[in-house]
PDB file of C-alpha atoms and ligand atoms in Angstrom:
ATOM      1  CA  MET A 371       0.000   0.000   0.000  1.00  0.00           C
ATOM      2  CA  GLY A 372       1.301   3.435  -0.943  1.00  0.00           C
ATOM      3  CA  GLN A 373       1.990   6.107   1.574  1.00  0.00           C
ATOM      4  CA  ILE A 374       2.549   9.855   1.868  1.00  0.00           C
ATOM      5  CA  VAL A 375       5.677  10.189   3.983  1.00  0.00           C
ATOM      6  CA  GLY A 376       6.241  13.943   3.900  1.00  0.00           C
ATOM      7  CA  ALA A 377       4.973  17.205   2.476  1.00  0.00           C
ATOM      8  CA  ALA A 378       6.272  20.689   1.882  1.00  0.00           C
ATOM      9  CA  VAL A 379       5.393  24.083   0.492  1.00  0.00           C
ATOM     10  CA  VAL A 380       8.361  25.213  -1.599  1.00  0.00           C
ATOM     11  CA  SER A 381       9.306  28.295  -3.590  1.00  0.00           C
ATOM     12  CA  HIS A 382      10.357  28.000  -7.221  1.00  0.00           C
ATOM     13  CA  HIS A 383      10.979  31.502  -8.536  1.00  0.00           C
ATOM     14  CA  PRO A 384      13.497  31.836 -11.411  1.00  0.00           C
ATOM     15  CA  GLY A 385      15.825  34.095  -9.408  1.00  0.00           C
ATOM     16  CA  LEU A 386      16.843  30.943  -7.544  1.00  0.00           C
ATOM     17  CA  VAL A 387      18.385  29.310 -10.607  1.00  0.00           C
ATOM     18  CA  GLN A 388      20.328  32.377 -11.673  1.00  0.00           C
ATOM     19  CA  PRO A 389      24.120  32.157 -11.168  1.00  0.00           C
ATOM     20  CA  LYS A 390      25.141  32.543  -7.543  1.00  0.00           C
ATOM     21  CA  GLU A 391      27.029  35.794  -8.138  1.00  0.00           C
ATOM     22  CA  ILE A 392      23.864  37.393  -9.502  1.00  0.00           C
ATOM     23  CA  ARG A 393      21.802  36.086  -6.583  1.00  0.00           C
ATOM     24  CA  VAL A 394      24.356  37.468  -4.120  1.00  0.00           C
ATOM     25  CA  GLN A 395      24.478  40.800  -5.915  1.00  0.00           C
ATOM     26  CA  ARG A 396      20.682  41.056  -5.891  1.00  0.00           C
ATOM     27  CA  GLY A 397      20.777  40.035  -2.253  1.00  0.00           C
ATOM     28  CA  ASN A 398      23.017  43.000  -1.388  1.00  0.00           C
ATOM     29  CA  GLY A 399      25.963  40.740  -0.578  1.00  0.00           C
ATOM     30  CA  ARG A 400      24.166  37.601   0.589  1.00  0.00           C
ATOM     31  CA  ASP A 401      22.502  34.816  -1.366  1.00  0.00           C
ATOM     32  CA  SER A 402      18.804  34.045  -1.141  1.00  0.00           C
ATOM     33  CA  ASP A 403      18.279  31.768   1.846  1.00  0.00           C
ATOM     34  CA  LEU A 404      15.831  29.742  -0.243  1.00  0.00           C
ATOM     35  CA  VAL A 405      18.785  28.171  -2.073  1.00  0.00           C
ATOM     36  CA  GLU A 406      20.388  26.849   1.096  1.00  0.00           C
ATOM     37  CA  GLY A 407      16.860  26.137   2.276  1.00  0.00           C
ATOM     38  CA  PHE A 408      16.497  23.578  -0.500  1.00  0.00           C
ATOM     39  CA  GLU A 409      19.337  21.632   1.148  1.00  0.00           C
ATOM     40  CA  ARG A 410      17.420  21.688   4.439  1.00  0.00           C
ATOM     41  CA  VAL A 411      14.305  20.414   2.645  1.00  0.00           C
ATOM     42  CA  ARG A 412      16.401  17.717   0.999  1.00  0.00           C
ATOM     43  CA  ALA A 413      17.682  16.578   4.397  1.00  0.00           C
ATOM     44  CA  LYS A 414      14.047  16.119   5.512  1.00  0.00           C
ATOM     45  CA  ILE A 415      13.332  14.180   2.312  1.00  0.00           C
ATOM     46  CA  ASP A 416      16.380  11.963   2.886  1.00  0.00           C
ATOM     47  CA  ALA A 417      15.038  11.069   6.313  1.00  0.00           C
ATOM     48  CA  VAL A 418      11.740   9.708   4.910  1.00  0.00           C
ATOM     49  CA  LYS A 419      13.180   8.049   1.771  1.00  0.00           C
ATOM     50  CA  PRO A 420      10.459   8.577  -0.843  1.00  0.00           C
ATOM     51  CA  ASP A 421      10.580   7.068  -4.317  1.00  0.00           C
ATOM     52  CA  THR A 422       8.092   9.543  -5.803  1.00  0.00           C
ATOM     53  CA  PHE A 423       7.330  13.257  -5.658  1.00  0.00           C
ATOM     54  CA  VAL A 424       3.824  14.510  -6.359  1.00  0.00           C
ATOM     55  CA  LEU A 425       4.342  18.137  -7.311  1.00  0.00           C
ATOM     56  CA  PHE A 426       1.467  20.617  -7.379  1.00  0.00           C
ATOM     57  CA  ASP A 427       2.529  23.074 -10.091  1.00  0.00           C
ATOM     58  CA  THR A 428       1.002  26.568  -9.832  1.00  0.00           C
ATOM     59  CA  HIS A 429       2.073  27.584 -13.351  1.00  0.00           C
ATOM     60  CA  TRP A 430       0.590  24.630 -15.240  1.00  0.00           C
ATOM     61  CA  LEU A 431      -2.788  26.258 -15.777  1.00  0.00           C
ATOM     62  CA  THR A 432      -5.424  23.989 -17.226  1.00  0.00           C
ATOM     63  CA  THR A 433      -9.021  24.681 -18.213  1.00  0.00           C
ATOM     64  CA  SER A 434     -12.114  22.571 -17.439  1.00  0.00           C
ATOM     65  CA  LEU A 435     -10.096  19.595 -16.155  1.00  0.00           C
ATOM     66  CA  HIS A 436      -7.593  18.819 -13.449  1.00  0.00           C
ATOM     67  CA  LEU A 437      -4.626  17.236 -15.183  1.00  0.00           C
ATOM     68  CA  VAL A 438      -1.674  15.103 -14.145  1.00  0.00           C
ATOM     69  CA  ALA A 439       1.403  14.570 -16.308  1.00  0.00           C
ATOM     70  CA  GLY A 440       1.641  10.807 -16.612  1.00  0.00           C
ATOM     71  CA  ALA A 441       4.333  10.056 -19.201  1.00  0.00           C
ATOM     72  CA  ALA A 442       7.163   7.701 -18.263  1.00  0.00           C
ATOM     73  CA  HIS A 443       9.950  10.243 -18.642  1.00  0.00           C
ATOM     74  CA  TYR A 444      10.501  13.946 -19.181  1.00  0.00           C
ATOM     75  CA  LYS A 445      13.673  15.207 -20.758  1.00  0.00           C
ATOM     76  CA  GLY A 446      14.351  18.464 -22.512  1.00  0.00           C
ATOM     77  CA  SER A 447      15.614  21.992 -22.465  1.00  0.00           C
ATOM     78  CA  TYR A 448      13.436  24.732 -21.033  1.00  0.00           C
ATOM     79  CA  THR A 449      13.341  28.389 -22.011  1.00  0.00           C
ATOM     80  CA  SER A 450      10.943  30.628 -20.142  1.00  0.00           C
ATOM     81  CA  ASP A 451       8.859  32.883 -22.384  1.00  0.00           C
ATOM     82  CA  GLU A 452       8.076  34.939 -19.278  1.00  0.00           C
ATOM     83  CA  LEU A 453      11.661  35.450 -18.054  1.00  0.00           C
ATOM     84  CA  PRO A 454      14.028  34.240 -20.791  1.00  0.00           C
ATOM     85  CA  PHE A 455      16.964  36.163 -19.317  1.00  0.00           C
ATOM     86  CA  SER A 456      16.597  34.125 -16.137  1.00  0.00           C
ATOM     87  CA  MET A 457      15.949  30.721 -17.715  1.00  0.00           C
ATOM     88  CA  THR A 458      17.171  29.756 -21.156  1.00  0.00           C
ATOM     89  CA  ARG A 459      18.032  26.228 -22.331  1.00  0.00           C
ATOM     90  CA  PHE A 460      17.675  24.958 -18.795  1.00  0.00           C
ATOM     91  CA  PRO A 461      17.971  21.149 -18.905  1.00  0.00           C
ATOM     92  CA  TYR A 462      15.603  18.743 -17.193  1.00  0.00           C
ATOM     93  CA  ASP A 463      15.621  14.969 -17.139  1.00  0.00           C
ATOM     94  CA  HIS A 464      13.458  13.056 -14.695  1.00  0.00           C
ATOM     95  CA  ALA A 465      11.313   9.950 -14.530  1.00  0.00           C
ATOM     96  CA  GLY A 466       7.545  10.294 -14.501  1.00  0.00           C
ATOM     97  CA  ALA A 467       5.183   8.223 -12.369  1.00  0.00           C
ATOM     98  CA  PRO A 468       2.894   6.641 -15.003  1.00  0.00           C
ATOM     99  CA  ALA A 469       1.321   3.993 -12.790  1.00  0.00           C
ATOM    100  CA  LEU A 470       0.360   6.529 -10.128  1.00  0.00           C
ATOM    101  CA  ALA A 471      -0.920   8.916 -12.820  1.00  0.00           C
ATOM    102  CA  ALA A 472      -3.160   6.187 -14.245  1.00  0.00           C
ATOM    103  CA  GLU A 473      -4.455   5.459 -10.753  1.00  0.00           C
ATOM    104  CA  VAL A 474      -5.313   9.161 -10.274  1.00  0.00           C
ATOM    105  CA  GLU A 475      -7.465   9.106 -13.403  1.00  0.00           C
ATOM    106  CA  LYS A 476      -9.137   5.870 -12.282  1.00  0.00           C
ATOM    107  CA  VAL A 477     -10.035   7.239  -8.844  1.00  0.00           C
ATOM    108  CA  ALA A 478     -11.262  10.480 -10.434  1.00  0.00           C
ATOM    109  CA  GLN A 479     -13.566   8.551 -12.764  1.00  0.00           C
ATOM    110  CA  GLU A 480     -14.989   6.566  -9.851  1.00  0.00           C
ATOM    111  CA  ARG A 481     -15.657   9.759  -7.922  1.00  0.00           C
ATOM    112  CA  LYS A 482     -16.846  11.758 -10.938  1.00  0.00           C
ATOM    113  CA  VAL A 483     -14.089  14.307 -10.458  1.00  0.00           C
ATOM    114  CA  ALA A 484     -13.082  16.043 -13.693  1.00  0.00           C
ATOM    115  CA  ALA A 485      -9.480  14.905 -13.854  1.00  0.00           C
ATOM    116  CA  ARG A 486      -7.449  13.232 -16.601  1.00  0.00           C
ATOM    117  CA  ASN A 487      -4.031  11.781 -17.073  1.00  0.00           C
ATOM    118  CA  VAL A 488      -1.939  13.224 -19.927  1.00  0.00           C
ATOM    119  CA  VAL A 489       0.370  10.491 -21.204  1.00  0.00           C
ATOM    120  CA  GLU A 490       2.452  12.664 -23.504  1.00  0.00           C
ATOM    121  CA  GLU A 491       6.150  13.149 -23.024  1.00  0.00           C
ATOM    122  CA  THR A 492       6.222  16.296 -25.197  1.00  0.00           C
ATOM    123  CA  LEU A 493       3.892  18.062 -22.764  1.00  0.00           C
ATOM    124  CA  PRO A 494       5.629  21.353 -21.926  1.00  0.00           C
ATOM    125  CA  LEU A 495       6.790  21.531 -18.335  1.00  0.00           C
ATOM    126  CA  HIS A 496       6.822  24.679 -16.225  1.00  0.00           C
ATOM    127  CA  TYR A 497       9.460  26.013 -13.918  1.00  0.00           C
ATOM    128  CA  PRO A 498       7.631  25.261 -10.642  1.00  0.00           C
ATOM    129  CA  THR A 499       8.351  21.646 -11.535  1.00  0.00           C
ATOM    130  CA  ILE A 500      11.717  22.143 -13.252  1.00  0.00           C
ATOM    131  CA  ASN A 501      13.332  24.401 -10.632  1.00  0.00           C
ATOM    132  CA  VAL A 502      12.166  22.413  -7.626  1.00  0.00           C
ATOM    133  CA  ILE A 503      13.295  19.111  -9.130  1.00  0.00           C
ATOM    134  CA  HIS A 504      16.594  20.777 -10.075  1.00  0.00           C
ATOM    135  CA  TYR A 505      17.263  21.426  -6.393  1.00  0.00           C
ATOM    136  CA  LEU A 506      15.449  18.538  -4.726  1.00  0.00           C
ATOM    137  CA  GLY A 507      15.450  15.643  -7.178  1.00  0.00           C
ATOM    138  CA  ARG A 508      17.762  12.670  -6.645  1.00  0.00           C
ATOM    139  CA  GLY A 509      16.238  10.265  -9.129  1.00  0.00           C
ATOM    140  CA  GLU A 510      12.730  10.103  -7.663  1.00  0.00           C
ATOM    141  CA  LYS A 511       9.773   9.673 -10.014  1.00  0.00           C
ATOM    142  CA  VAL A 512       7.853  12.938 -10.453  1.00  0.00           C
ATOM    143  CA  LEU A 513       4.124  13.383 -10.966  1.00  0.00           C
ATOM    144  CA  SER A 514       3.203  16.982 -11.778  1.00  0.00           C
ATOM    145  CA  VAL A 515      -0.357  18.056 -11.031  1.00  0.00           C
ATOM    146  CA  GLY A 516      -1.795  21.126 -12.733  1.00  0.00           C
ATOM    147  CA  THR A 517      -3.795  24.083 -11.469  1.00  0.00           C
ATOM    148  CA  CYS A 518      -7.246  24.093 -13.030  1.00  0.00           C
ATOM    149  CA  GLN A 519      -8.215  27.714 -13.579  1.00  0.00           C
ATOM    150  CA  THR A 520     -11.946  26.943 -13.610  1.00  0.00           C
ATOM    151  CA  ALA A 521     -11.735  25.073 -10.307  1.00  0.00           C
ATOM    152  CA  ARG A 522     -12.663  26.581  -6.978  1.00  0.00           C
ATOM    153  CA  PHE A 523     -11.403  25.827  -3.483  1.00  0.00           C
ATOM    154  CA  LYS A 524     -13.709  22.825  -2.965  1.00  0.00           C
ATOM    155  CA  HIS A 525     -12.596  21.360  -6.294  1.00  0.00           C
ATOM    156  CA  PHE A 526      -8.935  21.655  -5.331  1.00  0.00           C
ATOM    157  CA  LEU A 527      -9.665  19.816  -2.085  1.00  0.00           C
ATOM    158  CA  GLU A 528     -11.538  17.129  -4.056  1.00  0.00           C
ATOM    159  CA  MET A 529      -8.660  16.709  -6.480  1.00  0.00           C
ATOM    160  CA  GLY A 530      -6.242  16.429  -3.594  1.00  0.00           C
ATOM    161  CA  GLU A 531      -8.444  13.709  -2.078  1.00  0.00           C
ATOM    162  CA  VAL A 532      -8.313  11.859  -5.403  1.00  0.00           C
ATOM    163  CA  VAL A 533      -4.514  12.102  -5.431  1.00  0.00           C
ATOM    164  CA  GLY A 534      -4.347  10.881  -1.828  1.00  0.00           C
ATOM    165  CA  GLU A 535      -6.543   7.861  -2.569  1.00  0.00           C
ATOM    166  CA  ALA A 536      -4.541   7.046  -5.705  1.00  0.00           C
ATOM    167  CA  ILE A 537      -1.339   7.103  -3.652  1.00  0.00           C
ATOM    168  CA  ARG A 538      -2.860   4.730  -1.070  1.00  0.00           C
ATOM    169  CA  ARG A 539      -3.831   2.296  -3.847  1.00  0.00           C
ATOM    170  CA  SER A 540      -0.350   2.458  -5.392  1.00  0.00           C
ATOM    171  CA  ASP A 541       2.938   1.095  -4.121  1.00  0.00           C
ATOM    172  CA  ALA A 542       4.548   4.545  -4.105  1.00  0.00           C
ATOM    173  CA  ARG A 543       6.275   6.182  -1.183  1.00  0.00           C
ATOM    174  CA  VAL A 544       5.461   9.827  -1.768  1.00  0.00           C
ATOM    175  CA  VAL A 545       6.543  13.284  -0.702  1.00  0.00           C
ATOM    176  CA  LEU A 546       4.066  15.984  -1.715  1.00  0.00           C
ATOM    177  CA  LEU A 547       5.581  19.243  -2.943  1.00  0.00           C
ATOM    178  CA  ALA A 548       3.305  22.277  -3.180  1.00  0.00           C
ATOM    179  CA  SER A 549       5.351  24.443  -5.528  1.00  0.00           C
ATOM    180  CA  GLY A 550       4.325  28.062  -5.222  1.00  0.00           C
ATOM    181  CA  ALA A 551       4.510  31.300  -3.319  1.00  0.00           C
ATOM    182  CA  MET A 552       2.303  32.485  -0.507  1.00  0.00           C
ATOM    183  CA  SER A 553       0.918  35.994  -1.260  1.00  0.00           C
ATOM    184  CA  HIS A 554       1.620  36.690  -4.899  1.00  0.00           C
ATOM    185  CA  LYS A 555       0.931  40.302  -5.827  1.00  0.00           C
ATOM    186  CA  PHE A 556       3.695  41.557  -8.100  1.00  0.00           C
ATOM    187  CA  TYR A 557       4.844  45.129  -7.777  1.00  0.00           C
ATOM    188  CA  ASP A 558       4.567  47.520 -10.688  1.00  0.00           C
ATOM    189  CA  LEU A 559       7.255  47.732 -13.342  1.00  0.00           C
ATOM    190  CA  ASP A 560       8.602  51.063 -12.125  1.00  0.00           C
ATOM    191  CA  HIS A 561       8.493  50.178  -8.427  1.00  0.00           C
ATOM    192  CA  VAL A 562      11.730  50.727  -6.512  1.00  0.00           C
ATOM    193  CA  PRO A 563      11.972  48.182  -3.656  1.00  0.00           C
ATOM    194  CA  PRO A 564      12.539  49.944  -0.321  1.00  0.00           C
ATOM    195  CA  ASN A 565      15.214  47.512   0.838  1.00  0.00           C
ATOM    196  CA  PRO A 566      18.450  47.134  -1.172  1.00  0.00           C
ATOM    197  CA  ARG A 567      18.394  43.370  -0.564  1.00  0.00           C
ATOM    198  CA  VAL A 568      15.906  42.267  -3.225  1.00  0.00           C
ATOM    199  CA  TRP A 569      14.964  39.166  -1.192  1.00  0.00           C
ATOM    200  CA  HIS A 570      14.182  41.154   1.961  1.00  0.00           C
ATOM    201  CA  PRO A 571      10.614  40.658   3.217  1.00  0.00           C
ATOM    202  CA  ASP A 572      10.138  44.444   3.428  1.00  0.00           C
ATOM    203  CA  ASN A 573       9.992  44.289  -0.360  1.00  0.00           C
ATOM    204  CA  VAL A 574       6.858  42.130  -0.432  1.00  0.00           C
ATOM    205  CA  SER A 575       4.372  44.315  -2.295  1.00  0.00           C
ATOM    206  CA  GLU A 576       1.640  44.770   0.328  1.00  0.00           C
ATOM    207  CA  PRO A 577       2.219  45.026   4.095  1.00  0.00           C
ATOM    208  CA  LYS A 578      -1.173  43.435   4.698  1.00  0.00           C
ATOM    209  CA  ASN A 579      -0.244  40.470   2.499  1.00  0.00           C
ATOM    210  CA  ARG A 580       3.030  40.073   4.376  1.00  0.00           C
ATOM    211  CA  ALA A 581       1.121  40.192   7.657  1.00  0.00           C
ATOM    212  CA  LEU A 582      -1.261  37.479   6.434  1.00  0.00           C
ATOM    213  CA  ASP A 583       1.693  35.346   5.322  1.00  0.00           C
ATOM    214  CA  MET A 584       3.151  35.650   8.843  1.00  0.00           C
ATOM    215  CA  GLU A 585      -0.165  34.544  10.373  1.00  0.00           C
ATOM    216  CA  VAL A 586      -0.380  31.575   7.996  1.00  0.00           C
ATOM    217  CA  LEU A 587       3.226  30.591   8.791  1.00  0.00           C
ATOM    218  CA  GLU A 588       2.372  30.582  12.491  1.00  0.00           C
ATOM    219  CA  LEU A 589      -0.771  28.486  11.882  1.00  0.00           C
ATOM    220  CA  TRP A 590       1.230  26.044   9.748  1.00  0.00           C
ATOM    221  CA  LYS A 591       3.773  25.798  12.558  1.00  0.00           C
ATOM    222  CA  GLN A 592       0.949  24.851  14.938  1.00  0.00           C
ATOM    223  CA  GLY A 593      -0.523  22.417  12.413  1.00  0.00           C
ATOM    224  CA  ARG A 594      -3.803  24.335  12.353  1.00  0.00           C
ATOM    225  CA  HIS A 595      -4.666  23.654   8.728  1.00  0.00           C
ATOM    226  CA  ASP A 596      -8.343  23.764   9.661  1.00  0.00           C
ATOM    227  CA  ILE A 597      -8.027  27.475  10.429  1.00  0.00           C
ATOM    228  CA  VAL A 598      -5.974  28.195   7.313  1.00  0.00           C
ATOM    229  CA  LEU A 599      -8.506  26.372   5.129  1.00  0.00           C
ATOM    230  CA  ASP A 600     -11.382  28.235   6.789  1.00  0.00           C
ATOM    231  CA  ARG A 601      -9.570  31.480   6.005  1.00  0.00           C
ATOM    232  CA  PHE A 602      -9.006  30.554   2.371  1.00  0.00           C
ATOM    233  CA  PRO A 603     -10.927  33.603   1.017  1.00  0.00           C
ATOM    234  CA  GLU A 604      -8.294  35.788   2.703  1.00  0.00           C
ATOM    235  CA  LEU A 605      -5.548  33.813   0.974  1.00  0.00           C
ATOM    236  CA  GLU A 606      -7.302  34.301  -2.346  1.00  0.00           C
ATOM    237  CA  GLU A 607      -7.642  38.025  -1.594  1.00  0.00           C
ATOM    238  CA  ALA A 608      -3.855  38.154  -1.073  1.00  0.00           C
ATOM    239  CA  LYS A 609      -3.513  36.422  -4.454  1.00  0.00           C
ATOM    240  CA  TYR A 610      -1.852  33.284  -3.144  1.00  0.00           C
ATOM    241  CA  GLU A 611      -0.042  31.780  -6.092  1.00  0.00           C
ATOM    242  CA  GLY A 612      -2.270  29.669  -8.328  1.00  0.00           C
ATOM    243  CA  ARG A 613      -5.185  30.838  -6.157  1.00  0.00           C
ATOM    244  CA  GLY A 614      -3.699  28.623  -3.477  1.00  0.00           C
ATOM    245  CA  ALA A 615      -4.241  25.454  -5.534  1.00  0.00           C
ATOM    246  CA  HIS A 616      -0.866  24.025  -4.510  1.00  0.00           C
ATOM    247  CA  TYR A 617      -1.654  24.184  -0.805  1.00  0.00           C
ATOM    248  CA  ALA A 618      -5.360  23.281  -1.157  1.00  0.00           C
ATOM    249  CA  GLN A 619      -4.658  20.201  -3.300  1.00  0.00           C
ATOM    250  CA  MET A 620      -1.895  19.099  -0.955  1.00  0.00           C
ATOM    251  CA  MET A 621      -4.234  19.469   1.994  1.00  0.00           C
ATOM    252  CA  GLY A 622      -6.935  17.488   0.206  1.00  0.00           C
ATOM    253  CA  ALA A 623      -4.439  14.627  -0.052  1.00  0.00           C
ATOM    254  CA  LEU A 624      -3.558  14.982   3.641  1.00  0.00           C
ATOM    255  CA  GLY A 625      -7.072  14.834   5.029  1.00  0.00           C
ATOM    256  CA  GLY A 626      -8.186  18.460   4.704  1.00  0.00           C
ATOM    257  CA  ARG A 627      -9.360  20.194   7.875  1.00  0.00           C
ATOM    258  CA  SER A 628      -8.487  17.191  10.019  1.00  0.00           C
ATOM    259  CA  CYS A 629      -4.786  17.385   9.121  1.00  0.00           C
ATOM    260  CA  ARG A 630      -2.638  18.557  12.033  1.00  0.00           C
ATOM    261  CA  ALA A 631       0.806  18.151  10.430  1.00  0.00           C
ATOM    262  CA  ARG A 632       3.067  20.720  12.046  1.00  0.00           C
ATOM    263  CA  GLY A 633       5.166  22.904   9.789  1.00  0.00           C
ATOM    264  CA  THR A 634       8.876  23.536  10.159  1.00  0.00           C
ATOM    265  CA  GLN A 635      10.070  26.650   8.383  1.00  0.00           C
ATOM    266  CA  LEU A 636      13.244  25.728   6.487  1.00  0.00           C
ATOM    267  CA  SER A 637      14.094  29.049   4.902  1.00  0.00           C
ATOM    268  CA  GLU A 638      13.764  32.696   5.615  1.00  0.00           C
ATOM    269  CA  TYR A 639      10.562  34.237   4.310  1.00  0.00           C
ATOM    270  CA  GLU A 640      11.671  36.211   1.271  1.00  0.00           C
ATOM    271  CA  ASN A 641      10.443  38.585  -1.378  1.00  0.00           C
ATOM    272  CA  ALA A 642      10.522  37.864  -5.100  1.00  0.00           C
ATOM    273  CA  ALA A 643       9.042  40.624  -7.308  1.00  0.00           C
ATOM    274  CA  GLY A 644       6.610  41.515  -4.535  1.00  0.00           C
ATOM    275  CA  THR A 645       5.553  37.952  -3.705  1.00  0.00           C
ATOM    276  CA  GLY A 646       6.095  36.038  -0.440  1.00  0.00           C
ATOM    277  CA  ASN A 647       8.318  32.957  -0.716  1.00  0.00           C
ATOM    278  CA  VAL A 648       9.314  30.303   1.786  1.00  0.00           C
ATOM    279  CA  HIS A 649      10.008  26.601   2.243  1.00  0.00           C
ATOM    280  CA  VAL A 650       7.984  24.855   4.961  1.00  0.00           C
ATOM    281  CA  TRP A 651       8.227  21.136   5.699  1.00  0.00           C
ATOM    282  CA  PHE A 652       5.308  19.216   7.223  1.00  0.00           C
ATOM    283  CA  ASP A 653       6.199  16.144   9.275  1.00  0.00           C
ATOM    284  CA  LEU A 654       3.786  13.246   8.769  1.00  0.00           C
ATOM    285  CA  GLN A 655       5.586  10.528  10.690  1.00  0.00           C
TER     286      GLN A 655
HETATM  287 FE1  FE2 B1106       5.603  31.187  -9.659  1.00  0.00          FE
END
């Protein structure tokens, strides 16, 4: 029987895969802590020994269906059309999780949840998957899950429940990775960040969004996912990345409001273009 052995919210922004000297320069003499934070997340992953990552990707926007990427292997070279000067010809090469993907579609059909498995190795990947696997992957199978832009909160929970059931029916040992930011309001093009360290939390675009992120971090630390889920409209108001689909789907897989997995913050909370970024690990064992 398959099992979820760990879970995390992780940042993926392209600044993290820029050369270190650029990251340090933008950080006013010190690198983004999210980079070293990936090593701390990896140490947590090593301790639970998964063979599969299920990665909730906040940039893979789908319409009318939840989708999972179920090909056997993904290999290619990625250039971002959004930020080509940050990511050009960035290589990726990782195994998919086709059996688990097929199981997701099967459970979805049983439950009449609008979800399908895309068995197509030319499916374009997005950098929430590519960057996180770049830092965290050590040969694990990867199942990317999209963000359905016509879904609402309850649908994300439902899809997460489908993923959780599919994992239980599989033989996979899974770490869930919710790849996305917390509050996600970009600042305007001509905005000059108040702090010279680009990554500094003072540079998050809205003080009220930063304050909400701090409250959510504290609730995650206490394992009070019930309260965070009840406050989901506030998260949506603060434009949580992917309308919070990464976190909501992950929580659906972990039992929703009944989940009490305590969070351990494994990086500083940092700004990226006005958005709030952090790595938080949730212990399940
Ligand atoms: Fe993003």
